[in-house]
Short mmCIF file of C-alpha atoms and ligand atoms in Angstrom, two decimals:
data_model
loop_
_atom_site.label_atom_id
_atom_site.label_comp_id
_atom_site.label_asym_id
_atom_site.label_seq_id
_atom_site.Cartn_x
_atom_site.Cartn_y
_atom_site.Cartn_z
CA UNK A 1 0.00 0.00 0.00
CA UNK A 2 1.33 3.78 -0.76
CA UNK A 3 1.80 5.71 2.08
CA UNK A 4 -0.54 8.83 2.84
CA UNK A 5 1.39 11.89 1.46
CA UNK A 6 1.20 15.03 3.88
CA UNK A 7 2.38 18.53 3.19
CA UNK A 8 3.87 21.16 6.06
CA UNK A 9 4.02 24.58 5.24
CA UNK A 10 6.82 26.11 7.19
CA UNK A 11 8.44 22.94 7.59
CA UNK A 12 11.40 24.02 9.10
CA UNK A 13 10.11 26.28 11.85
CA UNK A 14 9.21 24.83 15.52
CA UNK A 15 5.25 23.25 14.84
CA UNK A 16 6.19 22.67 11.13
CA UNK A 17 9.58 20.96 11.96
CA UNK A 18 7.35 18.56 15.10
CA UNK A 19 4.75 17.76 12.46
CA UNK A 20 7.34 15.89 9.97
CA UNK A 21 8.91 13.99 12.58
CA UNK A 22 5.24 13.06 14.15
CA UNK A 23 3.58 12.20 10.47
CA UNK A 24 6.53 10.63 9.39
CA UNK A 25 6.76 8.19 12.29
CA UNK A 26 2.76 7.41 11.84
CA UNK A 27 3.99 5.88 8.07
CA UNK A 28 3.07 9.36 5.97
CA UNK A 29 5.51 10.43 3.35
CA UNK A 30 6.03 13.98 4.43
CA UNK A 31 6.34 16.94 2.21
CA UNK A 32 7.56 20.53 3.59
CA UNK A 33 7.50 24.11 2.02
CA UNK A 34 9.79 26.79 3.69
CA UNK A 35 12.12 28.99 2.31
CA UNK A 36 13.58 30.44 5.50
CA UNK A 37 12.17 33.52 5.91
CA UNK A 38 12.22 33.43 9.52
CA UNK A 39 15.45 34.10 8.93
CA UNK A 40 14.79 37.73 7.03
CA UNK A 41 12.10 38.04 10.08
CA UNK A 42 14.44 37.95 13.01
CA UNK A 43 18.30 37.99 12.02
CA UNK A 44 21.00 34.98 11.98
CA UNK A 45 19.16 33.86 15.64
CA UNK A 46 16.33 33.38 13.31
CA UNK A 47 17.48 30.74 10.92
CA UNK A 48 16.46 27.62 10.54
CA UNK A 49 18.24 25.78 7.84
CA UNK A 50 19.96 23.92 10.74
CA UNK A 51 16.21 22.38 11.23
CA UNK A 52 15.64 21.70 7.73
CA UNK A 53 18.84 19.68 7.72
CA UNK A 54 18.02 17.73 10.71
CA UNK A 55 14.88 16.47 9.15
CA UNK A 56 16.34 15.67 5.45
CA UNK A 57 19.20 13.69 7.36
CA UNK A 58 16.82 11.94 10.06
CA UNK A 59 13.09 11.55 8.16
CA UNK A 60 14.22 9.21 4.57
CA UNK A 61 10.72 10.08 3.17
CA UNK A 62 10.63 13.59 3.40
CA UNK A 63 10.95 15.99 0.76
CA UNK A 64 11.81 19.67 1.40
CA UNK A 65 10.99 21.77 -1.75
CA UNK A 66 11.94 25.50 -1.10
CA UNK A 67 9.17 27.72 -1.84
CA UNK A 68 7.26 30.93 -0.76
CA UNK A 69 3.78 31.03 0.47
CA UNK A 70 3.37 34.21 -0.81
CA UNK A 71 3.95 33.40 -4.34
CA UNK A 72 0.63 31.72 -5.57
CA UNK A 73 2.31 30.14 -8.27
CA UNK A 74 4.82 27.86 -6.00
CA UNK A 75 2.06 26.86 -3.97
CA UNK A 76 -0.57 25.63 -6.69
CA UNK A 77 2.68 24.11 -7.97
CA UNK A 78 3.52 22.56 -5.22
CA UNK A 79 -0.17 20.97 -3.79
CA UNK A 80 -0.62 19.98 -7.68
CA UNK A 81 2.95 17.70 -7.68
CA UNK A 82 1.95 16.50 -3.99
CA UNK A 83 -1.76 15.81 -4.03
CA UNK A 84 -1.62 16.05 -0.21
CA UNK A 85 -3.77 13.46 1.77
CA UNK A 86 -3.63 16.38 4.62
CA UNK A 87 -2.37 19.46 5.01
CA UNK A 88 -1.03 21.23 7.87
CA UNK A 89 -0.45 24.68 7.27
CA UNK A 90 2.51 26.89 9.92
CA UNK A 91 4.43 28.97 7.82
CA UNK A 92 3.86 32.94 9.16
CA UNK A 93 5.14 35.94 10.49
CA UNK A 94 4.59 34.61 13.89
CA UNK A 95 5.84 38.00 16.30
CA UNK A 96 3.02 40.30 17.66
CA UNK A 97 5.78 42.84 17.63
CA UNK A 98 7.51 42.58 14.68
CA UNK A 99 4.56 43.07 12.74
CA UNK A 100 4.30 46.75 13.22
CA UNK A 101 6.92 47.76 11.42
CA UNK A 102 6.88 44.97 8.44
CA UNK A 103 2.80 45.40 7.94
CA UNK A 104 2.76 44.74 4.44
CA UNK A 105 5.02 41.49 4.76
CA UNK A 106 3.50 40.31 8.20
CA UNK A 107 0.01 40.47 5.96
CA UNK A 108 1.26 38.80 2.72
CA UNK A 109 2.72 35.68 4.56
CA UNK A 110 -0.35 35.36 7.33
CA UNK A 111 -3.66 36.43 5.17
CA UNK A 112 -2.32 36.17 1.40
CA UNK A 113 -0.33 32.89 1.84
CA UNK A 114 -3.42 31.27 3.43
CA UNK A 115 -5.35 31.98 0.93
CA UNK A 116 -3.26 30.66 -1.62
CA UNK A 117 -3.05 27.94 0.03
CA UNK A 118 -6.83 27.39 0.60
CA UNK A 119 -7.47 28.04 -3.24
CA UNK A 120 -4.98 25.50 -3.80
CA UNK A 121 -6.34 23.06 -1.81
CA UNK A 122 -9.80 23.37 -3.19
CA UNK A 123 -8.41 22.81 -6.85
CA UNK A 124 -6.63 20.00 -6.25
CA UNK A 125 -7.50 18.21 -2.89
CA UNK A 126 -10.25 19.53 -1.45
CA UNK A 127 -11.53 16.55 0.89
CA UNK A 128 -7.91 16.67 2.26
CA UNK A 129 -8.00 17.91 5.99
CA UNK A 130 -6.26 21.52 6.40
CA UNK A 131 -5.58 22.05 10.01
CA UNK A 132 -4.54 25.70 10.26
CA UNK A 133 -1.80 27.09 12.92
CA UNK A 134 -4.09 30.24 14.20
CA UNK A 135 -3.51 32.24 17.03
CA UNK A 136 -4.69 33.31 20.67
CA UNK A 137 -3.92 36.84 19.35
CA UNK A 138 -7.12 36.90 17.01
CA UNK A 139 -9.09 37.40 20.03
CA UNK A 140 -6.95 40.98 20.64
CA UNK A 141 -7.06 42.13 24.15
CA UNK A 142 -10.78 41.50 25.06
CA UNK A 143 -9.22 38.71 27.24
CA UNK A 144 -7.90 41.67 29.36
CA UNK A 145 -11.72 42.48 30.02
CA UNK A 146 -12.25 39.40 32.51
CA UNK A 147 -11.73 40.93 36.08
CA UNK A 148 -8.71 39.76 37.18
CA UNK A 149 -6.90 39.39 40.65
CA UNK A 150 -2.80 39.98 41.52
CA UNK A 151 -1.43 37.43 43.61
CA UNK A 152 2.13 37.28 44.76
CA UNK A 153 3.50 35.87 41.24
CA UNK A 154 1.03 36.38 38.79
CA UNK A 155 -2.37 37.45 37.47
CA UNK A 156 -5.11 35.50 37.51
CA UNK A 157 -8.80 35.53 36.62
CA UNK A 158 -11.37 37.16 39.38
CA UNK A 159 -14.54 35.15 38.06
CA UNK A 160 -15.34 31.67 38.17
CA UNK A 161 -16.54 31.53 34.59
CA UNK A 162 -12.86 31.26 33.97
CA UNK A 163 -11.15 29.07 35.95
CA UNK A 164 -10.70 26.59 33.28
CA UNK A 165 -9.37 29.40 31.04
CA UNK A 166 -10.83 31.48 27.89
CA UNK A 167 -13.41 29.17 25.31
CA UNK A 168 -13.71 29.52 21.71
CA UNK A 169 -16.57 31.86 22.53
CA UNK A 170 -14.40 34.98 23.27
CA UNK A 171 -15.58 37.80 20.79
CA UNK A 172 -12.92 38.42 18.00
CA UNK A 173 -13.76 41.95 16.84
CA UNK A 174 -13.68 45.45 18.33
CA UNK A 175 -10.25 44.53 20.44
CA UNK A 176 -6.91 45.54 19.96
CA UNK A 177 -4.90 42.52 18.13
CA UNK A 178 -1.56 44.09 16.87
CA UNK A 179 -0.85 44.29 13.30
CA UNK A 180 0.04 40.41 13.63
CA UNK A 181 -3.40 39.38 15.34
CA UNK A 182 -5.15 41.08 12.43
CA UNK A 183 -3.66 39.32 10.13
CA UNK A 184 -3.86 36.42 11.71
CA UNK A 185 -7.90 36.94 12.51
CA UNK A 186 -7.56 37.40 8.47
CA UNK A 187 -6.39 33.85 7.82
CA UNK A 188 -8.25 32.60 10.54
CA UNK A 189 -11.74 33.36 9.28
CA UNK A 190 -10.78 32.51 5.47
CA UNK A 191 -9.70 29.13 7.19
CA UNK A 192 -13.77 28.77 8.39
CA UNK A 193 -15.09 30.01 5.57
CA UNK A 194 -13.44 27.66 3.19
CA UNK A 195 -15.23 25.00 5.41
CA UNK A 196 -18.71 26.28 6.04
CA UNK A 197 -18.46 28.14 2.13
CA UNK A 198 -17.05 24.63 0.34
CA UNK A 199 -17.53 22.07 2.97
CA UNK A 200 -14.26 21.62 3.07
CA UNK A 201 -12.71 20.34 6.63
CA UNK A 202 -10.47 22.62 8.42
CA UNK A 203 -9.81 23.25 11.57
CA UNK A 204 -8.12 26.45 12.92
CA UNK A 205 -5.52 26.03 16.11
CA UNK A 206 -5.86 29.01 18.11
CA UNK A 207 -2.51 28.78 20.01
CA UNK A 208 -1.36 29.64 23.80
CA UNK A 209 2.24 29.57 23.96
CA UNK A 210 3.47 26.79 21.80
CA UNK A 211 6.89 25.34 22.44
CA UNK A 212 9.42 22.55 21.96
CA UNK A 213 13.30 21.93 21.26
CA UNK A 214 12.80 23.00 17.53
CA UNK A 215 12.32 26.48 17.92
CA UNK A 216 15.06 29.13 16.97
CA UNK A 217 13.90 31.47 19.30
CA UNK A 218 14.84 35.20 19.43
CA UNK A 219 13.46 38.26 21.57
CA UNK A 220 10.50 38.88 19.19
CA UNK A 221 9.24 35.03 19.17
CA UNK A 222 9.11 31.98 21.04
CA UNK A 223 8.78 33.27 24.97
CA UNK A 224 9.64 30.46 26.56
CA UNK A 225 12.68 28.74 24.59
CA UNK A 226 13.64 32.05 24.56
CA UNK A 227 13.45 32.84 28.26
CA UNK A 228 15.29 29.69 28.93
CA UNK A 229 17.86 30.29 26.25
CA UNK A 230 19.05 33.90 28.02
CA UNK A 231 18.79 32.14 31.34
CA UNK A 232 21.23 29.54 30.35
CA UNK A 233 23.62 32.09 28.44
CA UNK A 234 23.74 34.33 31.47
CA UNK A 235 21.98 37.11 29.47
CA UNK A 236 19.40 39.89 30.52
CA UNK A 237 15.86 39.08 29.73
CA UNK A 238 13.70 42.41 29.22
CA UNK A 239 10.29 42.33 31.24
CA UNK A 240 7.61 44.55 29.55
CA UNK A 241 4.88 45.44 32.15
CA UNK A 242 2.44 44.06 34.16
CA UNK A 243 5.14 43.49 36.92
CA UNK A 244 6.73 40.22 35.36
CA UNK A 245 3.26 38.47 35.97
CA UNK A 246 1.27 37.84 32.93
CA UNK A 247 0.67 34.68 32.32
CA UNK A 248 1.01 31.72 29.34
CA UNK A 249 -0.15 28.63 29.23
CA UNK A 250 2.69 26.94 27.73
CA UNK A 251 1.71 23.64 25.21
CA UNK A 252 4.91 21.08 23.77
CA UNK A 253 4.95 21.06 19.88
CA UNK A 254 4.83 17.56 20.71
CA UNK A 255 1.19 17.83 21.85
CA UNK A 256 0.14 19.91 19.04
CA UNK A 257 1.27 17.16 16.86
CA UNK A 258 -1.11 15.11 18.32
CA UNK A 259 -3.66 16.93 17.97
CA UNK A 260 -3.28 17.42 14.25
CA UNK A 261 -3.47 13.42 14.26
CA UNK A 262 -6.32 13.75 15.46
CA UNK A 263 -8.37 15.76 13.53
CA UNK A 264 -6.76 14.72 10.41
CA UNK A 265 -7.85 10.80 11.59
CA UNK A 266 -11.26 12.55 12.34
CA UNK A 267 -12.01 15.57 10.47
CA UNK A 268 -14.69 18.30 11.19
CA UNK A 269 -15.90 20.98 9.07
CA UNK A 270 -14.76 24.65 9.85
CA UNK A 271 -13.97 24.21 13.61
CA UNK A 272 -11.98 26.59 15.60
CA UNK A 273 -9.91 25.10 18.80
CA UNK A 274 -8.04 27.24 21.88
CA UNK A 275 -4.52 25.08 21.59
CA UNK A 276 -3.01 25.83 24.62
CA UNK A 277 -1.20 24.19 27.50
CA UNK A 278 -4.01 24.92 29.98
CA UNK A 279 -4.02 25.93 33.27
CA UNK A 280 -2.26 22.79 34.51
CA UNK A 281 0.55 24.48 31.91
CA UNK A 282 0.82 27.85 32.82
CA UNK A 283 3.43 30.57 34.84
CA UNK A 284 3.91 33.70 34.60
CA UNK A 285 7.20 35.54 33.45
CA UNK A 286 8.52 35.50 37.03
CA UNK A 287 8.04 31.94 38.41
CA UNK A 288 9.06 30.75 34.65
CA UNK A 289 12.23 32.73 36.33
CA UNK A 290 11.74 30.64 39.31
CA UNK A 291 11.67 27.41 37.48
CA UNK A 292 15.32 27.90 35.15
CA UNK A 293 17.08 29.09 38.38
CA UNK A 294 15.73 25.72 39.95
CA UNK A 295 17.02 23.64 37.15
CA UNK A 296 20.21 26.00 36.27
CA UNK A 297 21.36 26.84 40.20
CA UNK A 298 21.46 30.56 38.92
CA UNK A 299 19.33 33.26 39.29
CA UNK A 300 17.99 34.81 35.91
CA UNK A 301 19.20 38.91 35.41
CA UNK A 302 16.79 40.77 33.85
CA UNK A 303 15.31 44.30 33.47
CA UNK A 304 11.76 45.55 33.79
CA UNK A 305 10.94 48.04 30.96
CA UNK A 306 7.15 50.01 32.29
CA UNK A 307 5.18 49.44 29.62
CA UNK A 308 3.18 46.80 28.20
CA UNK A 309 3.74 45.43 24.70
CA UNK A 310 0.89 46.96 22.61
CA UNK A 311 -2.33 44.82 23.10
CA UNK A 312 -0.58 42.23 25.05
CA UNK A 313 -2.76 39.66 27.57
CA UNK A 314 -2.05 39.87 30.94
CA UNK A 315 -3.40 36.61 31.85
CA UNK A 316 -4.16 33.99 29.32
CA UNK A 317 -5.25 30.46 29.85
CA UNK A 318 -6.59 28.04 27.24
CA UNK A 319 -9.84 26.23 28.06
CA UNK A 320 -9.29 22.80 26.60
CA UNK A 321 -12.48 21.23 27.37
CA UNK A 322 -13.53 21.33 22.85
CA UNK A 323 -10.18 20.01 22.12
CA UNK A 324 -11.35 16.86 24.64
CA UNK A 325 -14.57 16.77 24.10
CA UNK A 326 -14.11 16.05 20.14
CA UNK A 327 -11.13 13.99 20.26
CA UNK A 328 -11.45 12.66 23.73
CA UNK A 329 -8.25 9.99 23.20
CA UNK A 330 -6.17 13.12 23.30
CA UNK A 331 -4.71 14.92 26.03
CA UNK A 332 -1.35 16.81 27.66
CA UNK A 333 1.32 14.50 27.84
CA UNK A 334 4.26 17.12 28.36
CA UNK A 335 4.36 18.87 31.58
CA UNK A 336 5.13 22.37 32.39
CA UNK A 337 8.14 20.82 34.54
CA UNK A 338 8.92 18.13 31.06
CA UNK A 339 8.92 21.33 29.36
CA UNK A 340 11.22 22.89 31.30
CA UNK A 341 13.61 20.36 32.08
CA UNK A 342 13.71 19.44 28.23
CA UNK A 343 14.05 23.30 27.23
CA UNK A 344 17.21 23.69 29.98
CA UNK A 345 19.26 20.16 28.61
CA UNK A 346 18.68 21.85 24.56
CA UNK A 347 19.73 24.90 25.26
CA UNK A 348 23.00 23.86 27.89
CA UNK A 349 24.39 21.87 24.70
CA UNK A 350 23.76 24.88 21.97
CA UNK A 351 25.47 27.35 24.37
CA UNK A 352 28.20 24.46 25.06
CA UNK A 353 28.82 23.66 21.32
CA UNK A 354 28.93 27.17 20.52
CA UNK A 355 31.44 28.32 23.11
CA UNK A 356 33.71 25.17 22.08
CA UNK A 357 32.99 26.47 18.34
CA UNK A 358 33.78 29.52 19.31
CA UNK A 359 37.11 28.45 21.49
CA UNK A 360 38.01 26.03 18.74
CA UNK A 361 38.23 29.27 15.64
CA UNK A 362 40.27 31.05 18.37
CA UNK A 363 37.05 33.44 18.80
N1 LIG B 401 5.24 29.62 18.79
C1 LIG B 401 4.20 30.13 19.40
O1 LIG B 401 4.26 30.45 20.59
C2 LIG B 401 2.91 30.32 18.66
C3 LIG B 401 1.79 30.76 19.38
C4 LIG B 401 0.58 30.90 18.73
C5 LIG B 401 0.48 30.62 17.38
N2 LIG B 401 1.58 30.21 16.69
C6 LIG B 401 1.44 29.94 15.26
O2 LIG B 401 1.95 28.67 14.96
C7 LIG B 401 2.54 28.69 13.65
C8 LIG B 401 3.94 28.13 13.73
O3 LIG B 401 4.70 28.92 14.62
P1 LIG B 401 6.19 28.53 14.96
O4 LIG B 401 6.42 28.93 16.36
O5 LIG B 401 6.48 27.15 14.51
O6 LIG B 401 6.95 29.57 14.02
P2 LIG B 401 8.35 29.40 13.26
O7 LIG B 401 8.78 30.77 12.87
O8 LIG B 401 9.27 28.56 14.07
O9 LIG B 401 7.93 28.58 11.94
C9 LIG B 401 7.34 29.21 10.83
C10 LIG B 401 8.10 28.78 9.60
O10 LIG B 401 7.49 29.42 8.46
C11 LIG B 401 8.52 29.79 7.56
N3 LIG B 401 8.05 30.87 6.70
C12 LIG B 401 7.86 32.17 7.04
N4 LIG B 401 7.49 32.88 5.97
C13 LIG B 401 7.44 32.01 4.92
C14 LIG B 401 7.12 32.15 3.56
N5 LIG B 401 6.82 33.35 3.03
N6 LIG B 401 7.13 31.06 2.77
C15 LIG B 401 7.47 29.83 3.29
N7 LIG B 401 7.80 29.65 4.58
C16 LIG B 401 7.77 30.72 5.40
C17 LIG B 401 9.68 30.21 8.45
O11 LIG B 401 10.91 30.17 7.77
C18 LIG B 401 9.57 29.20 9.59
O12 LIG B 401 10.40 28.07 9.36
C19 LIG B 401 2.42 30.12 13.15
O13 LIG B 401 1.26 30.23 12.38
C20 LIG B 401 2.26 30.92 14.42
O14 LIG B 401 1.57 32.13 14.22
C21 LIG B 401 2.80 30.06 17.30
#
């Protein structure tokens, strides 16, 4: 029997990078489509050919073909050669911050590349499952409406409608976003309407904080590999606002994978999921501090800057309960302390190879 043929856009990034290795080890023969951009996004700290080489030297039926999402040529191209069984779709401008001063790019990659991508699809594939890598952003800052309470290290909600975190119900509109939520919310909703429009079945991921080994994280994106990355380096991580205690709920790329299993084994029509780590999964900036000087034995330096990244959340927490209630075999497997633990051992070796680099060119 041939094997089921998937395609990953942004295949060498953090999600797209977990979703090769997972499909591939189910049996699929994995296609990705990335041409590095995070790269252009976010300087040298950004790249990720170093990803894209792991998985062409560890994953003997996957294909990388280099290719823009932007250009809708490349990607009819590409889902034409494939014919994708499923398609799981991560390549963006993921920073809430960079997006303000790159509009035009931040909304060619995140609205324009999904839709070439959707039109695509429903050419040449269109019962193939799309799940869709949204965001938590597309709700803007209307989660900062819930009353909230300060406790010694962090926020957290001041009604009991919340304690299991923010549903699917949260309004999107009239909210601050950023530039990158908008864009996002743009992709987002074209994601539904392909389904409810053409029937076709996609979901739409609205991520917490998603993590993992994988990600080449940098100021602008990735919190917590980042976080853990100046903690081990013995850099100075910059605090904006809210006292150090907003909180994410933190989810392994590992579980996201999962997930995407999931539906893709199962698929639903148009659906729209809060993919977080729950509350089980979530800190706040200062006892995330807590938790690398635990593992590292040294306190992390950092600065607090007074003001609050524009239309940031000062507590968010995914409710999970729709992501169990239609797929009820799956659930967290990675702890926040797995996390942790996993994030400290990566980075130690990266800073430790690149020192001996570094030693070894005389540097
Ligand atoms: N990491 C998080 O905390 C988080 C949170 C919420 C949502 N998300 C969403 O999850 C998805 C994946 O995020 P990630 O953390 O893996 O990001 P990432 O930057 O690690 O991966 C994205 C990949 O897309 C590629 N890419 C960018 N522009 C491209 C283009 N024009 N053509 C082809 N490839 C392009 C990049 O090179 C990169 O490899 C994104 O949609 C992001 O918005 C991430």
């Amino acid at each position: 029997m041939t094997a089921r043929r998937l395609l990953v856009t942004g295949s060498n990034g953090l999600i797209g990078s977990e979703m090769v290795a997972h499909f591939h080890d189910l049996g699929w023969d994995v296609h990705g489509l990335d041409n590095n951009m995070r790269r252009e996004f976010f300087g040298p700290a950004g790249d990720t050919r170093w990803n894209q080489r792991r998985l062409v030297e560890s994953y003997s039926r996957f294909t990388h073909h280099e290719g823009d999402i932007r250009n809708r040529a490349d990607v009819a191209e590409i889902v034409t050669s494939v014919r994708p069984h499923a398609v799981i779709h991560t390549a963006a401008q993921p920073s809430h911050d960079l997006a303000a001063t790159r509009a035009f790019d931040d909304f060619d990659v995140n609205a324009g590349g999904t839709l070439n991508l959707l039109e695509a699809i429903r050419h040449v594939c269109a019962d193939s499952p799309l799940v869709h890598l949204s965001t938590n952003k597309v709700y803007g800052d209307a989660p900062n409406r819930i009353a909230l309470r300060e406790l010694p290290t962090r926020w957290d909600y001041d009604d009991p409608a919340y304690v299991d975190g923010i549903d699917e119900t949260c309004p999107i509109d009239q909210s601050k976003h950023s530039i990158f939520g908008a864009s996002k919310l743009a992709g987002d909703v074209m994601v539904q309407e392909y389904g409810r429009y053409f029937g076709m079945p996609t979901c739409c991921l609205r991520g917490g904080c998603l993590t993992g080994p994988a990600h080449s994280a940098v100021e602008l994106h990735g919190f917590l590999s980042y976080l853990v990355k100046v903690g081990v380096s013995g850099g100075v991580y910059s605090v904006f606002g809210y006292q150090g205690k907003q909180v994410r709920d933190n989810i392994h790329s590992y579980d996201v994978a999962r997930f995407a299993e999931a539906f893709i084994a199962a698929p639903r029509v148009a659906e729209v999921y809060n993919c977080g780590g729950g509350r089980d999964n979530s800190c706040s900036i200062l006892e995330a501090f807590d938790q690398v000087r635990a593992l590292t034995g040294r306190a992390m330096q950092w600065q607090y800057l007074d003001r609050a990244r524009e239309g940031d959340h000062i507590c968010y927490i995914s409710n999970l309960s729709k992501m169990r209630a239609h797929y009820p075999q799956w659930d967290i497997t990675r702890s926040l302390n797995d996390i942790f633990k996993e994030l400290v051992e990566t980075w130690t070796a990266r800073v430790e190879a690149g020192r001996a680099a570094g030693a070894r060119s005389g540097g």
